[in-house]
XYZ file of C-alpha atoms in Angstrom:
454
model
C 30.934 16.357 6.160
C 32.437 13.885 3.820
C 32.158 13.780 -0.431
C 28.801 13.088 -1.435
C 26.760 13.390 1.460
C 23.710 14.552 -0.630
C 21.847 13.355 -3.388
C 20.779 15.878 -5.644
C 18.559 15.878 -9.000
C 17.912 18.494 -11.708
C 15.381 18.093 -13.906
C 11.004 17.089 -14.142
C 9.948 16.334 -10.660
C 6.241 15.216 -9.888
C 3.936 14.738 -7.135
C 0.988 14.880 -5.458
C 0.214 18.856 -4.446
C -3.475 18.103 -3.372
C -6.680 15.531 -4.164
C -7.374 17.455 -7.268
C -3.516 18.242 -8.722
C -0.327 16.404 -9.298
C 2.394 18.892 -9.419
C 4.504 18.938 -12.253
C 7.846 20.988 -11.397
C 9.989 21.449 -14.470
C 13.760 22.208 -14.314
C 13.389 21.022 -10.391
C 16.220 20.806 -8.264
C 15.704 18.654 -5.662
C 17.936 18.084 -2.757
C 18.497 15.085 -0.152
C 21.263 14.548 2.876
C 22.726 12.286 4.335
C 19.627 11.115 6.831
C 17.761 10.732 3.567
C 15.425 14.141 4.313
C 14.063 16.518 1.457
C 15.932 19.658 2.235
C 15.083 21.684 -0.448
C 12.284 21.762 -3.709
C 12.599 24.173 -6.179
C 11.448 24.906 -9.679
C 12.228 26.298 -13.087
C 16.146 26.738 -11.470
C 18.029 27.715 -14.403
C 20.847 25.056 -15.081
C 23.296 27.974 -14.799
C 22.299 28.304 -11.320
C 22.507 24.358 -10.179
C 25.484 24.877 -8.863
C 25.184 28.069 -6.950
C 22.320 26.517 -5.380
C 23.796 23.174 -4.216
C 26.858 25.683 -2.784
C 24.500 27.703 -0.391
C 22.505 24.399 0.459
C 26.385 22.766 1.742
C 25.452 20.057 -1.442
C 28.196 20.899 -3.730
C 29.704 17.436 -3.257
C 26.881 15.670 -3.645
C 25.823 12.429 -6.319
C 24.604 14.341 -9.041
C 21.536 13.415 -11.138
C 20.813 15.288 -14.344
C 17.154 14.200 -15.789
C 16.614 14.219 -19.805
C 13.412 14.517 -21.396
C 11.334 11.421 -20.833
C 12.740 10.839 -17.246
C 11.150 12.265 -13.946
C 11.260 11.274 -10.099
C 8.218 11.021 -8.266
C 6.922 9.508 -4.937
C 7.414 5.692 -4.369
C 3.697 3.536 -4.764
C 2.211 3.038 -0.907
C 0.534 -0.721 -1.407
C -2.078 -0.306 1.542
C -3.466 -3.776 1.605
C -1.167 -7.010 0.189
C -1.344 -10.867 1.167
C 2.414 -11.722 0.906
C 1.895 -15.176 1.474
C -0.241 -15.337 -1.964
C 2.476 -14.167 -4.136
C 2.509 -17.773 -5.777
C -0.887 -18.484 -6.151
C -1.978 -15.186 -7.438
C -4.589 -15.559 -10.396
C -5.488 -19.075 -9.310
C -9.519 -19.410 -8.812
C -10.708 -16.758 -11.268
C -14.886 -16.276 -11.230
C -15.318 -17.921 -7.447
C -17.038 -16.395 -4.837
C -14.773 -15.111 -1.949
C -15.404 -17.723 0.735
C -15.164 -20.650 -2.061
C -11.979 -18.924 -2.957
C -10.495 -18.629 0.748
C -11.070 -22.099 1.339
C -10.240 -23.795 -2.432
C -6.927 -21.600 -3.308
C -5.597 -19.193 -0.572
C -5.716 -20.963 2.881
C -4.359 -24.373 1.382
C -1.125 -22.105 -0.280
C -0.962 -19.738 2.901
C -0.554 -22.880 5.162
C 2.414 -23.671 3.320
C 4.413 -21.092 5.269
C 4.520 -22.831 8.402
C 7.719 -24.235 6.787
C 10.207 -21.238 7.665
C 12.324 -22.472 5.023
C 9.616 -21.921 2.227
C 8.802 -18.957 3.994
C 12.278 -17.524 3.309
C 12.330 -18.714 -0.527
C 9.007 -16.868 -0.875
C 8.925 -13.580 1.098
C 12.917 -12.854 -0.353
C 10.655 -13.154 -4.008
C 7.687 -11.130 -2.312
C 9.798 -7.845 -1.452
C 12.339 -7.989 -3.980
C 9.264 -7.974 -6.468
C 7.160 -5.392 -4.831
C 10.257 -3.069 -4.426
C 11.166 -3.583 -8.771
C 6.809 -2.459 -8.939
C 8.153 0.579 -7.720
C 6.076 -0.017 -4.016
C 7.998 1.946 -1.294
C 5.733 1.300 1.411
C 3.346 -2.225 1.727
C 0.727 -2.979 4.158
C 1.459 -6.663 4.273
C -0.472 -9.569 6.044
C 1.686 -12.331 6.803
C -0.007 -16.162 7.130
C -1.129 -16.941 10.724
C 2.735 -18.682 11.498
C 5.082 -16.522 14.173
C 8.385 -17.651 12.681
C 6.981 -16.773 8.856
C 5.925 -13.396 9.993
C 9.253 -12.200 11.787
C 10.945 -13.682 8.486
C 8.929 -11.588 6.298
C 9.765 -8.617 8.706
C 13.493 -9.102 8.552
C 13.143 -9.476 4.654
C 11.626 -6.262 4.682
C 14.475 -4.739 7.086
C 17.288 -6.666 5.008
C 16.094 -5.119 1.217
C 15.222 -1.865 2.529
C 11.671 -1.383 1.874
C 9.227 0.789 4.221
C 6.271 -2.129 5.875
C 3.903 -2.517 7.851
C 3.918 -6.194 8.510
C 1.455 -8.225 10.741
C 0.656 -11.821 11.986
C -2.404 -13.222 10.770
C -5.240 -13.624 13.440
C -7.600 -16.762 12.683
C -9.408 -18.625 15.235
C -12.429 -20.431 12.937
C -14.082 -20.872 9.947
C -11.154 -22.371 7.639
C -9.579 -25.574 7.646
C -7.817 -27.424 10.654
C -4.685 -26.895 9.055
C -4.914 -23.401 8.776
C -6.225 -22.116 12.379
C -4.646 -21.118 15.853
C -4.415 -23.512 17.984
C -6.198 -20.969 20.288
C -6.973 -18.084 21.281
C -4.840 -17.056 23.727
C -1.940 -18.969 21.330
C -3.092 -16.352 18.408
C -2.559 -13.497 20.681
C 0.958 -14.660 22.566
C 2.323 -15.221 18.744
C 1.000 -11.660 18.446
C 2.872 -10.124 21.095
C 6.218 -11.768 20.235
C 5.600 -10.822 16.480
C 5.484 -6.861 18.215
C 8.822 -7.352 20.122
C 10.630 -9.074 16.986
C 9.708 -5.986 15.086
C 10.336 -3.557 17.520
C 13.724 -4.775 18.328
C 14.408 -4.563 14.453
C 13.470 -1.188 14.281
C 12.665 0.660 17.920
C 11.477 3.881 16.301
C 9.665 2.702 13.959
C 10.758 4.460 11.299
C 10.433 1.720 8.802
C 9.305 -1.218 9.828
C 6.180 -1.344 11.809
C 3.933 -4.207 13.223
C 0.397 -3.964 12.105
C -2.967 -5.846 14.082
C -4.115 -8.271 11.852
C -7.493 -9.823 12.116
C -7.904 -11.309 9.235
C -11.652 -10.475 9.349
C -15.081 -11.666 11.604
C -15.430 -14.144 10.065
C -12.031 -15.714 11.349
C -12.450 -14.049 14.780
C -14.570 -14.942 17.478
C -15.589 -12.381 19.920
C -12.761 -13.416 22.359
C -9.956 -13.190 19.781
C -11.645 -9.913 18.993
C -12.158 -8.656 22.414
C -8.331 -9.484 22.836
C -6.834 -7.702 19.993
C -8.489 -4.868 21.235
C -6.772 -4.852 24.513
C -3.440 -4.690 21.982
C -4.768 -2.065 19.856
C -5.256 0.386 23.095
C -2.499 -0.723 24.787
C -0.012 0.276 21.242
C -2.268 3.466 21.008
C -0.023 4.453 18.061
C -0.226 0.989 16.384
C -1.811 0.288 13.064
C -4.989 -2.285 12.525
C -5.846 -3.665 9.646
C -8.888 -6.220 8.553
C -11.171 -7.522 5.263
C -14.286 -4.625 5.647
C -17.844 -5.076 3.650
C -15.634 -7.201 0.770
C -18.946 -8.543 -0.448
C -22.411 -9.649 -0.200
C -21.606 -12.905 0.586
C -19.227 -11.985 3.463
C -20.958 -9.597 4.664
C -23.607 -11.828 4.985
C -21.955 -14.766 6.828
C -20.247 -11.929 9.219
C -23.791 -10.633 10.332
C -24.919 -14.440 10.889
C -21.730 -15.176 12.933
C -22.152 -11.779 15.044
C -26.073 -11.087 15.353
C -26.387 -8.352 17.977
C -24.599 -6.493 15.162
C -26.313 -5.136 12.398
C -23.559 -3.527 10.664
C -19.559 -4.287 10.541
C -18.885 -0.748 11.526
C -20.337 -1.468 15.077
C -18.824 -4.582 15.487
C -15.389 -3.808 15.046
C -15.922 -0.544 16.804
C -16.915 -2.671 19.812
C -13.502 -3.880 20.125
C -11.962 -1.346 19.512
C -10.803 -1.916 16.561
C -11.788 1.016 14.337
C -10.177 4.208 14.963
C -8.268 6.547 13.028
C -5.162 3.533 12.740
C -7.500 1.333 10.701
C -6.400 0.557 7.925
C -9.964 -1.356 6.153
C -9.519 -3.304 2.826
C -12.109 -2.921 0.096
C -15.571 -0.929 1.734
C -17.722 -1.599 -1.284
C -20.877 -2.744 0.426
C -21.223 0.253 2.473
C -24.266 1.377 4.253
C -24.653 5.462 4.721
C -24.478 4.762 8.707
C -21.359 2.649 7.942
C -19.186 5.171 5.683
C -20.850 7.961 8.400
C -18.903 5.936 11.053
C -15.676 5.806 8.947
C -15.630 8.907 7.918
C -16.413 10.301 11.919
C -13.759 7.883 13.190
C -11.567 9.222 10.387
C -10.651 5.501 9.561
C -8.866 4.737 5.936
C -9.879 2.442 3.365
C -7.554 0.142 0.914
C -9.517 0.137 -2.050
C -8.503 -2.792 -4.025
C -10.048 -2.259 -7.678
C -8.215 -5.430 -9.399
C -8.660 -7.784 -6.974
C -12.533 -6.456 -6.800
C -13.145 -7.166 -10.687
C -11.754 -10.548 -10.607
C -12.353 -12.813 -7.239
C -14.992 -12.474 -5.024
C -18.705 -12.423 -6.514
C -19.578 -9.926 -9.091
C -18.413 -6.273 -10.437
C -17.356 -4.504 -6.910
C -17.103 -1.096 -7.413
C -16.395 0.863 -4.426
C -18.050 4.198 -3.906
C -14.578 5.772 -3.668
C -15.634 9.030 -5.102
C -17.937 9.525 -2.166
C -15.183 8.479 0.240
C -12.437 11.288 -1.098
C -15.549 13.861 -1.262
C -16.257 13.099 2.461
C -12.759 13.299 3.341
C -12.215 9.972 4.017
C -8.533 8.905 3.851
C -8.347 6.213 0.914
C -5.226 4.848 -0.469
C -4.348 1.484 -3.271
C -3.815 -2.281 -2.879
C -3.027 -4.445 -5.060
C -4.272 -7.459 -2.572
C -1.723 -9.880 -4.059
C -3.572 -13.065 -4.967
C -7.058 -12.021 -4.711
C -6.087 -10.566 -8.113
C -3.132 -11.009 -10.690
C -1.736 -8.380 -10.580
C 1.122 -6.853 -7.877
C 1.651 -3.714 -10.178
C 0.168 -0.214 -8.516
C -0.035 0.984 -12.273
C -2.375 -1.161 -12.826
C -4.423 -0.513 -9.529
C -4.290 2.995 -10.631
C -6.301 2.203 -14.354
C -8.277 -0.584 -12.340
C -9.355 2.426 -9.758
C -10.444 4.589 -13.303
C -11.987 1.731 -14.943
C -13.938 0.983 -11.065
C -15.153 4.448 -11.097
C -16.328 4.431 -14.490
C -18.591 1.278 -13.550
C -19.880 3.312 -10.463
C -20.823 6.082 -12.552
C -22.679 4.273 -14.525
C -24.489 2.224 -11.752
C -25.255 5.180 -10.079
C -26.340 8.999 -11.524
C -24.162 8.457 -14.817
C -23.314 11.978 -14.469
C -19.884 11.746 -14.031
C -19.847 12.599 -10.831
C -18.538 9.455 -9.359
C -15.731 8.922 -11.649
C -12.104 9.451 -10.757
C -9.829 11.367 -12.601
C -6.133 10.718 -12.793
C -4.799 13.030 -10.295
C -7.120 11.606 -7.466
C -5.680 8.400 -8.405
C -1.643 9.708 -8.447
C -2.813 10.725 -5.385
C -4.151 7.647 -3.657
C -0.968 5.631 -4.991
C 1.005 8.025 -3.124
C 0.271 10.179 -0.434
C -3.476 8.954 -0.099
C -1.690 5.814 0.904
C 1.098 7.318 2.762
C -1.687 8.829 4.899
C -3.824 5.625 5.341
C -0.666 3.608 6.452
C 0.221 6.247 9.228
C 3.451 7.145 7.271
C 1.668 10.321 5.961
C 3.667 13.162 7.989
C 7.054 11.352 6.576
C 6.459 10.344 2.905
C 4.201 10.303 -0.049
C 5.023 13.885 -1.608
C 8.214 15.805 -1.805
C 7.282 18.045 0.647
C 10.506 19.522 2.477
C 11.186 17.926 6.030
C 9.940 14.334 4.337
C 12.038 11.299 3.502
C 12.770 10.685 0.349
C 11.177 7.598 -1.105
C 10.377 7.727 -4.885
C 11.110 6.337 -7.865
C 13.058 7.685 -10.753
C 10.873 6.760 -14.307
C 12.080 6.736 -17.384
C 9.461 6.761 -20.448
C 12.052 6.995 -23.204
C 13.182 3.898 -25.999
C 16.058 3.046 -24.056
C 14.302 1.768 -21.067
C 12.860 -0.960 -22.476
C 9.379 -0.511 -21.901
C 5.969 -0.780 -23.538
C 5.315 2.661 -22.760
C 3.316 4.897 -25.948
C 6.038 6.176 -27.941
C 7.622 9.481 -27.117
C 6.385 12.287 -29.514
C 8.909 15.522 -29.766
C 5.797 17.553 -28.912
C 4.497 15.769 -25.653
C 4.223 18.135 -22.653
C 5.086 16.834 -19.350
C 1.583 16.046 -18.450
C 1.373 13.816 -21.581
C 4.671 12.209 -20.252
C 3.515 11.116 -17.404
C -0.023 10.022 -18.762
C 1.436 7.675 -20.791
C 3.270 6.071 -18.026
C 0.407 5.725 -15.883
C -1.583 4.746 -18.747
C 0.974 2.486 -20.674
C 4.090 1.783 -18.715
C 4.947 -1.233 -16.470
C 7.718 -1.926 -13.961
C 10.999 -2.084 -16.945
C 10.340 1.886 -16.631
C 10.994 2.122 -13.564
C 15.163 2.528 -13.074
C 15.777 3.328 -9.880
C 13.820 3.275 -6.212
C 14.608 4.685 -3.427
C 13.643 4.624 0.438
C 14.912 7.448 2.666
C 16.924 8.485 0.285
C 19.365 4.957 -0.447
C 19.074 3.475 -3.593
C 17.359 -0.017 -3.023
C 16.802 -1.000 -6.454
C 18.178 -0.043 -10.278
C 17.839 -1.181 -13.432
């Protein structure tokens, strides 16, 4: 084995240890090799013993990290649900309704990508920028363009970061510039998008294609019916779609589809809900439809920014209901249906959400969040909803090692709340959540190779 196979650091290390917990490990040592695989977790190591430790692990040549006070690692941010080709036009058409929205800002800007070459310019901004938010892992939808999809999955291959990327599926109901030409067009661009990323990555062991319908609305029942055939002939591939968004969509969906009465049964009909689905926002929900998510052990992107801001009043998703039932739910920052690409802030946005549902509903508190269910959905809540859940999210030994090292302290630049000599750990890491932004984050990682530092 040659010098400095391993990566190993010594100091705070958090993460998720259930729903209701983050773990906080002080004087951690934490070990990676060479495949970028956790091999060992411990805590309260003595720094007299470091060294005895890395000797029996093989790791005495390793890159050494020593943490100081204000500096921890913890998981990288899982982005469930993000629209790369919005990155420009994000917090354009404020205070419209979603389907004004869709048809005055996002399709006009998402048609754009036809051009590869702009495609290029933009997804190169897209993944460098997600990867300095600290985001390990993104859901992306590409636009409804072959060429600008495999470019965004190459992008993602070339900088390193963990994806699930998929072609856009849109056969109606937006502008002629902006549709397949067909049907069985949408679904041959499909296919080749699924051999383009398989050839980039066989195994799948970062880069994966995802089903993209974009939602009903954009499907008709052909379209539908033929995804379907893809999702059981990939029985291991992920499916992602727009799910009870809001009143108004859900509205024109039911009109569109009317031997449906719900959007559970309709997408279960093609066979396109299952336990790979991976369903963006859920916060018009029926108790038959979270019932049928919750049986079909489906998971849910909540999107709390992008639900405040675009789309027709206050959303607040019953997400307190989902995690009590079991349901997997994870983060997105949904790119330009908000402002905002940070997971920090979808972490306070998912708070501030719950708060509103509290108070809409028993105002007992029983429907708020606290902060360790939302650590928790930003990391291996996600993990889990993305189907990366058995190889990242926590620091579990036997997982890869994506995460981020933080540092809270002056030097870093930040507008983090000011260190106080007294702050425990816990208080540490609060005021990241709480306060910090991405100039606190120095250093990402994915399977343990440093992608990005600061």
């Amino acid at each position: 084995m040659s010098e400095f196979d391993y990566r190993a650091f010594y100091g705070t290390v958090v993460h998720s240890a259930s729903l209701k917990e983050i773990a906080i490990l002080e004087d951690a040592l934490l070990v990676v090799d060479d495949c970028g695989t956790i091999v060992a977790l411990e805590a309260n190591v003595q720094s007299e013993e470091v060294s005895g430790r890395l000797e029996a692990l093989n790791a005495a040549q390793s890159w050494f990290t020593e943490l100081k006070k204000g500096q921890f690692i913890m998981p990288g941010f899982v982005d469930t649900h993000n629209h790369a080709p919005q990155w420009l036009h994000r917090g354009q058409g404020q205070g419209l309704q979603i389907l004004e929205w869709l048809n005055q800002v996002a399709f006009h800007n998402e048609s754009l990508f036809k051009d590869a070459n702009h495609a290029w310019r933009v997804y190169r901004m897209v993944v460098k920028g997600m990867i300095r938010q600290g985001v390990t892992t993104a859901s992306y939808y590409g636009s409804l363009h072959g060429e600008a999809t495999k470019i965004l999955a190459d992008v993602c291959r070339d900088w390193g970061q963990r994806a699930l990327v998929g072609k856009c599926n849109m056969a109606r109901n937006a502008p002629d510039f902006y549709v397949d030409d067909s049907v069985e067009e949408s679904l041959a661009v499909t296919r080749d998008c699924i051999q383009h990323i398989k050839n980039l990555d066989p195994k799948g062991e970062l880069l994966r294609h995802v089903l993209t319908p974009r939602f009903a609305i954009c499907c008709d029942e052909a379209l539908l019916a033929g995804l379907g055939d893809i999702a059981q002939e990939n029985p291991t591939m992920a499916i992602q779609t727009h799910f009870n968004e809001s009143e108004q969509e859900k509205n024109f969906t039911m009109t569109l589809f009317p031997q449906f009465t719900n959007e559970a049964d309709l997408y279960e009909k093609f066979h396109l809900l299952n336990e790979r689905s991976i369903l963006a926002h859920c916060t018009i929900m029926t108790p038959y439809e979270t019932q049928r998510l919750q049986d079909l052990n489906c998971g849910v992107a909540h999107c709390p920014t992008s639900n405040m801001t675009v789309g027709g009043g206050f959303m607040a998703a019953h997400v307190k209901d989902f995690l009590r039932r079991g349901i997997k739910v994870g983060l997105g920052t949904d790119s330009g249906g908000g402002y905002s690409v940070s997971m920090l802030n979808a972490m306070r946005h998912a708070l501030i959400n719950s708060f509103a549902r509290d108070s809409l509903d028993t105002r007992d508190g029983s429907a708020a969040l606290t902060l360790d269910e939302a650590f928790h959905m930003a990391t291996i809540g996600g993990a889990r909803v993305v189907g990366f859940g058995d190889e990242v999210g926590d620091f579990a030994v036997g997982k890869q090692f994506d995460a981020l090292l933080v540092d809270v302290t002056h030097t870093s630049g930040g507008i983090t709340a000011p260190l106080e000599e007294a702050d425990t750990l816990r208080t540490i890491l609060e005021k990241f959540i709480m306060t910090g932004d991405d100039r606190n984050i120095t250093q990402v990682y994915v399977r343990g190779r440093l992608i990005h530092s600061c």
